[in-house]
mmCIF file of C-alpha atoms in Angstrom:
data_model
loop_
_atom_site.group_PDB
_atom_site.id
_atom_site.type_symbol
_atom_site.label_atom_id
_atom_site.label_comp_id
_atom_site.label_asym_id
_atom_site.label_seq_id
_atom_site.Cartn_x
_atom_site.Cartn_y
_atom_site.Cartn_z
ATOM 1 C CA UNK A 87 0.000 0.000 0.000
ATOM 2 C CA UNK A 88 2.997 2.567 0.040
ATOM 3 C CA UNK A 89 2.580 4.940 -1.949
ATOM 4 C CA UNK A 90 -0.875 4.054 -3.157
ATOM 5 C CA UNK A 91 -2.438 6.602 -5.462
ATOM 6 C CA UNK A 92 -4.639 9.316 -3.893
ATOM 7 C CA UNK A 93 -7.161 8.245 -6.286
ATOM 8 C CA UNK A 94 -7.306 4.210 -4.903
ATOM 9 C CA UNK A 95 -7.711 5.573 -1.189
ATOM 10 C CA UNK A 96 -10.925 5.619 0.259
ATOM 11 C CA UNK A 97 -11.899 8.798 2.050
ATOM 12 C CA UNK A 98 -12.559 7.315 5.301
ATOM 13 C CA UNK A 99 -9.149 5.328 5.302
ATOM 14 C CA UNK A 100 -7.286 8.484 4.751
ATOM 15 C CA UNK A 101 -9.654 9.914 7.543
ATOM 16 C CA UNK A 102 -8.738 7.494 10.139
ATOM 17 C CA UNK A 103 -4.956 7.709 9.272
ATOM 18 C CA UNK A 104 -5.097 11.643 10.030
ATOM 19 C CA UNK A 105 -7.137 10.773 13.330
ATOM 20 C CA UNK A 106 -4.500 7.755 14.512
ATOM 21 C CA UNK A 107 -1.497 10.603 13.990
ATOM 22 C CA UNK A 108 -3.786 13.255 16.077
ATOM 23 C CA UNK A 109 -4.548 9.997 18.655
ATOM 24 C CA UNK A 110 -0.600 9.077 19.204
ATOM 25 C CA UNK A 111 0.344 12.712 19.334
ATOM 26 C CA UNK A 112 -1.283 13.496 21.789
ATOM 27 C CA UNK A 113 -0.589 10.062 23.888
ATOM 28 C CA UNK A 114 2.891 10.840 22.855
ATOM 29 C CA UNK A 115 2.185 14.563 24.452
ATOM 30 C CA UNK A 116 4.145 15.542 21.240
ATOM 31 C CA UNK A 117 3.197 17.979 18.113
ATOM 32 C CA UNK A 118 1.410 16.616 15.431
ATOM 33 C CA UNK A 119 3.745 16.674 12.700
ATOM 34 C CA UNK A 120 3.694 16.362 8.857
ATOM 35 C CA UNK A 121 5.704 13.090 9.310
ATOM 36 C CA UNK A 122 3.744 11.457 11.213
ATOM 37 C CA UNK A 123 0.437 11.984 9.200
ATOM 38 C CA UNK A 124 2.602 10.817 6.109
ATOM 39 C CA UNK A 125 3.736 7.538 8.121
ATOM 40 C CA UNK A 126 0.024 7.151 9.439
ATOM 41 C CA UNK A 127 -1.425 7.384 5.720
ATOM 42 C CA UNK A 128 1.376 5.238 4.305
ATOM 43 C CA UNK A 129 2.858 7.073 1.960
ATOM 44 C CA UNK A 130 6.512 9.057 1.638
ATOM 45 C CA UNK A 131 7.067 12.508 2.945
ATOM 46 C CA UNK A 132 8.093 14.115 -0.762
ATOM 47 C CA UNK A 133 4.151 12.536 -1.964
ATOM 48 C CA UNK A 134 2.562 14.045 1.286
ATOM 49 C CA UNK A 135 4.173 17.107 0.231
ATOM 50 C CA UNK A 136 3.327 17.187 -2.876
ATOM 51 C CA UNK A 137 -0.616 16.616 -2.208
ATOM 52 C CA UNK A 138 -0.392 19.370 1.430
ATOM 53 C CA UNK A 139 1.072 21.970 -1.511
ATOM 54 C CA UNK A 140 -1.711 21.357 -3.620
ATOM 55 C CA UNK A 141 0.859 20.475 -6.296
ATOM 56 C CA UNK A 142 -1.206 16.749 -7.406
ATOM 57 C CA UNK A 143 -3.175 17.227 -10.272
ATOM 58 C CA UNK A 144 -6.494 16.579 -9.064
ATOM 59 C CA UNK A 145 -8.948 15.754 -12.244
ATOM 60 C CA UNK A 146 -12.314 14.896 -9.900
ATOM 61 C CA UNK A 147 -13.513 16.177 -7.068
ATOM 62 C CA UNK A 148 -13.386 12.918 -5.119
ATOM 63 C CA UNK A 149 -9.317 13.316 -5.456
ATOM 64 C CA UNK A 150 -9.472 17.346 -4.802
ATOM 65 C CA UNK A 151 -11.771 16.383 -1.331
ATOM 66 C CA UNK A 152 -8.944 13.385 -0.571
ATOM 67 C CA UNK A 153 -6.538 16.139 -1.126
ATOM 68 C CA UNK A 154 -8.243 18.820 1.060
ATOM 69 C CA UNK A 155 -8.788 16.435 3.965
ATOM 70 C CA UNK A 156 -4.627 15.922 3.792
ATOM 71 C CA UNK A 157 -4.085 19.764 3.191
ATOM 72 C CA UNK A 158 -6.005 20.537 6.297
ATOM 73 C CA UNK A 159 -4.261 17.923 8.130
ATOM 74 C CA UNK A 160 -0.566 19.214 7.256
ATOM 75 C CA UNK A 161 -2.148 23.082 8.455
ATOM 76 C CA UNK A 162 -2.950 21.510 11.789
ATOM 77 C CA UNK A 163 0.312 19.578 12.086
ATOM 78 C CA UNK A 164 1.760 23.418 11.559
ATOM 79 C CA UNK A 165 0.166 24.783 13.665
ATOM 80 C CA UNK A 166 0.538 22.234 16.360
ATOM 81 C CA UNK A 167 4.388 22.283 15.865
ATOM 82 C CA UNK A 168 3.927 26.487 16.323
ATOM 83 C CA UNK A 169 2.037 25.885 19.565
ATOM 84 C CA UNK A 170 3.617 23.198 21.207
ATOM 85 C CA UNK A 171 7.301 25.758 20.871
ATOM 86 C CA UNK A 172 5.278 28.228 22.798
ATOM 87 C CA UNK A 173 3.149 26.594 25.352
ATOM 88 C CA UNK A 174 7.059 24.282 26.222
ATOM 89 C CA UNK A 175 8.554 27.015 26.683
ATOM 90 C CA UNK A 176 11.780 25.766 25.415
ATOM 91 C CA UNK A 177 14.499 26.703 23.166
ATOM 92 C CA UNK A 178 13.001 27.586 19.401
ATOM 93 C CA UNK A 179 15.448 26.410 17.645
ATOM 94 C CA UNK A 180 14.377 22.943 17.147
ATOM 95 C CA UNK A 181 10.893 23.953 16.158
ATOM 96 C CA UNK A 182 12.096 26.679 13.654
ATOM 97 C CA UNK A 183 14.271 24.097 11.690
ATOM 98 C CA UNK A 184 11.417 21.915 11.519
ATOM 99 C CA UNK A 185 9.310 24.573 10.251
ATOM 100 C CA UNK A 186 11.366 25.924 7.730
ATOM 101 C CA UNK A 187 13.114 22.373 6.620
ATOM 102 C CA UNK A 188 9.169 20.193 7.192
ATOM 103 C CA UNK A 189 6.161 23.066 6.384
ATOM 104 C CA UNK A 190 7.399 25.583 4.119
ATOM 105 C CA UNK A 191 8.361 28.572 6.488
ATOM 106 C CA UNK A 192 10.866 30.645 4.452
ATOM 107 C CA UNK A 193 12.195 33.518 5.853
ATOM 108 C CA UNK A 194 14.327 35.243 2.720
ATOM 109 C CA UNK A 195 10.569 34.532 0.589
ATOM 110 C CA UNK A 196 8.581 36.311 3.870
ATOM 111 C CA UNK A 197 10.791 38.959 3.801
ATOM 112 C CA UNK A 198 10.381 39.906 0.113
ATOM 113 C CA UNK A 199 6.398 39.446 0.666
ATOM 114 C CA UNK A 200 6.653 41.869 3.520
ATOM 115 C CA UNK A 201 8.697 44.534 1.770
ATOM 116 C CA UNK A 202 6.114 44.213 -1.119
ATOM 117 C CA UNK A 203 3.057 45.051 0.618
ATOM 118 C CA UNK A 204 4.323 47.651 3.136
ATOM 119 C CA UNK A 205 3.730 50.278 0.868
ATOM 120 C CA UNK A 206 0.008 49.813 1.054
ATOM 121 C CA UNK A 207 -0.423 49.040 4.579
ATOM 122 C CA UNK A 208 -1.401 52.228 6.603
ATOM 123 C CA UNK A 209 0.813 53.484 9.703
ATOM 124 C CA UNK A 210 -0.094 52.063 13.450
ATOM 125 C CA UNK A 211 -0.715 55.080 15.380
ATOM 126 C CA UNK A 212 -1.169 54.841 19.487
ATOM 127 C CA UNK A 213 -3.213 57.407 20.484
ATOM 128 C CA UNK A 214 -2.953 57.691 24.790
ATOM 129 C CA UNK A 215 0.137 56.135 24.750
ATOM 130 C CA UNK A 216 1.468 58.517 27.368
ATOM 131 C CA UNK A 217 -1.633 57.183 29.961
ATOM 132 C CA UNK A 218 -0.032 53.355 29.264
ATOM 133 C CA UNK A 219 1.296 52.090 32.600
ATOM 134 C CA UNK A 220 4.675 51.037 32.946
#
């Protein structure tokens, strides 16, 4: 079954493989990671990547809704990754690696989004800022 095409999965297989990575992540009191939904759903991280960037083709909408249902998976595994560095408490470096190497966070990319829409954004203004307590 590695490997098996999107298209030969049935929904509700690929549903219980997200919900067994959710179940031992949090037995494991460890993020949910992209990894571990790929090793759940049986298939190679570079194919699980491929399908969470929306880069399969996806000809039906019985593959697009497979797709989705993985896509929304690898958001939450991001975000759990994000929130489990902040509620530890512990060093970031670990979980910014992972980030950057595991769900697409690129910093040089961000950067050069940032500097493209500043010029439209309007200026923050604090008005009161002198009755702020220290």
């Amino acid at each position: 079954m590695h490997n098996k095409p999107l298209g030969k999965r049935k929904p509700a297989d690929i549903a219980a493989a997200i919900e067994r990575a959710k179940n031992y992540a949090e037995a494991q009191a460890v993020p949910l990671t992209a990894e571990r939904l790929a090793a759940e759903l049986d298939m190679d991280l570079t194919l699980f990547h491929t399908i969470a960037e929306g880069l399969l083709p996806c000809e039906s909408k019985s593959l697009a809704a497979k797709a989705a249902m993985i896509q929304r998976a690898c958001g939450e595994a991001t975000a759990s990754v994000v929130e489990h560095a902040m509620r530890r408490g512990s060093g970031t470096n670990m979980h910014m690696a992972y980030l950057k190497n595991n769900a697409g966070y690129d910093k040089p990319k961000a950067e050069k989004n940032s500097k493209e829409t500043d010029g439209g954004l309007p200026p923050v203004v604090f008005i009161g800022e002198e009755n702020i307590g220290d």
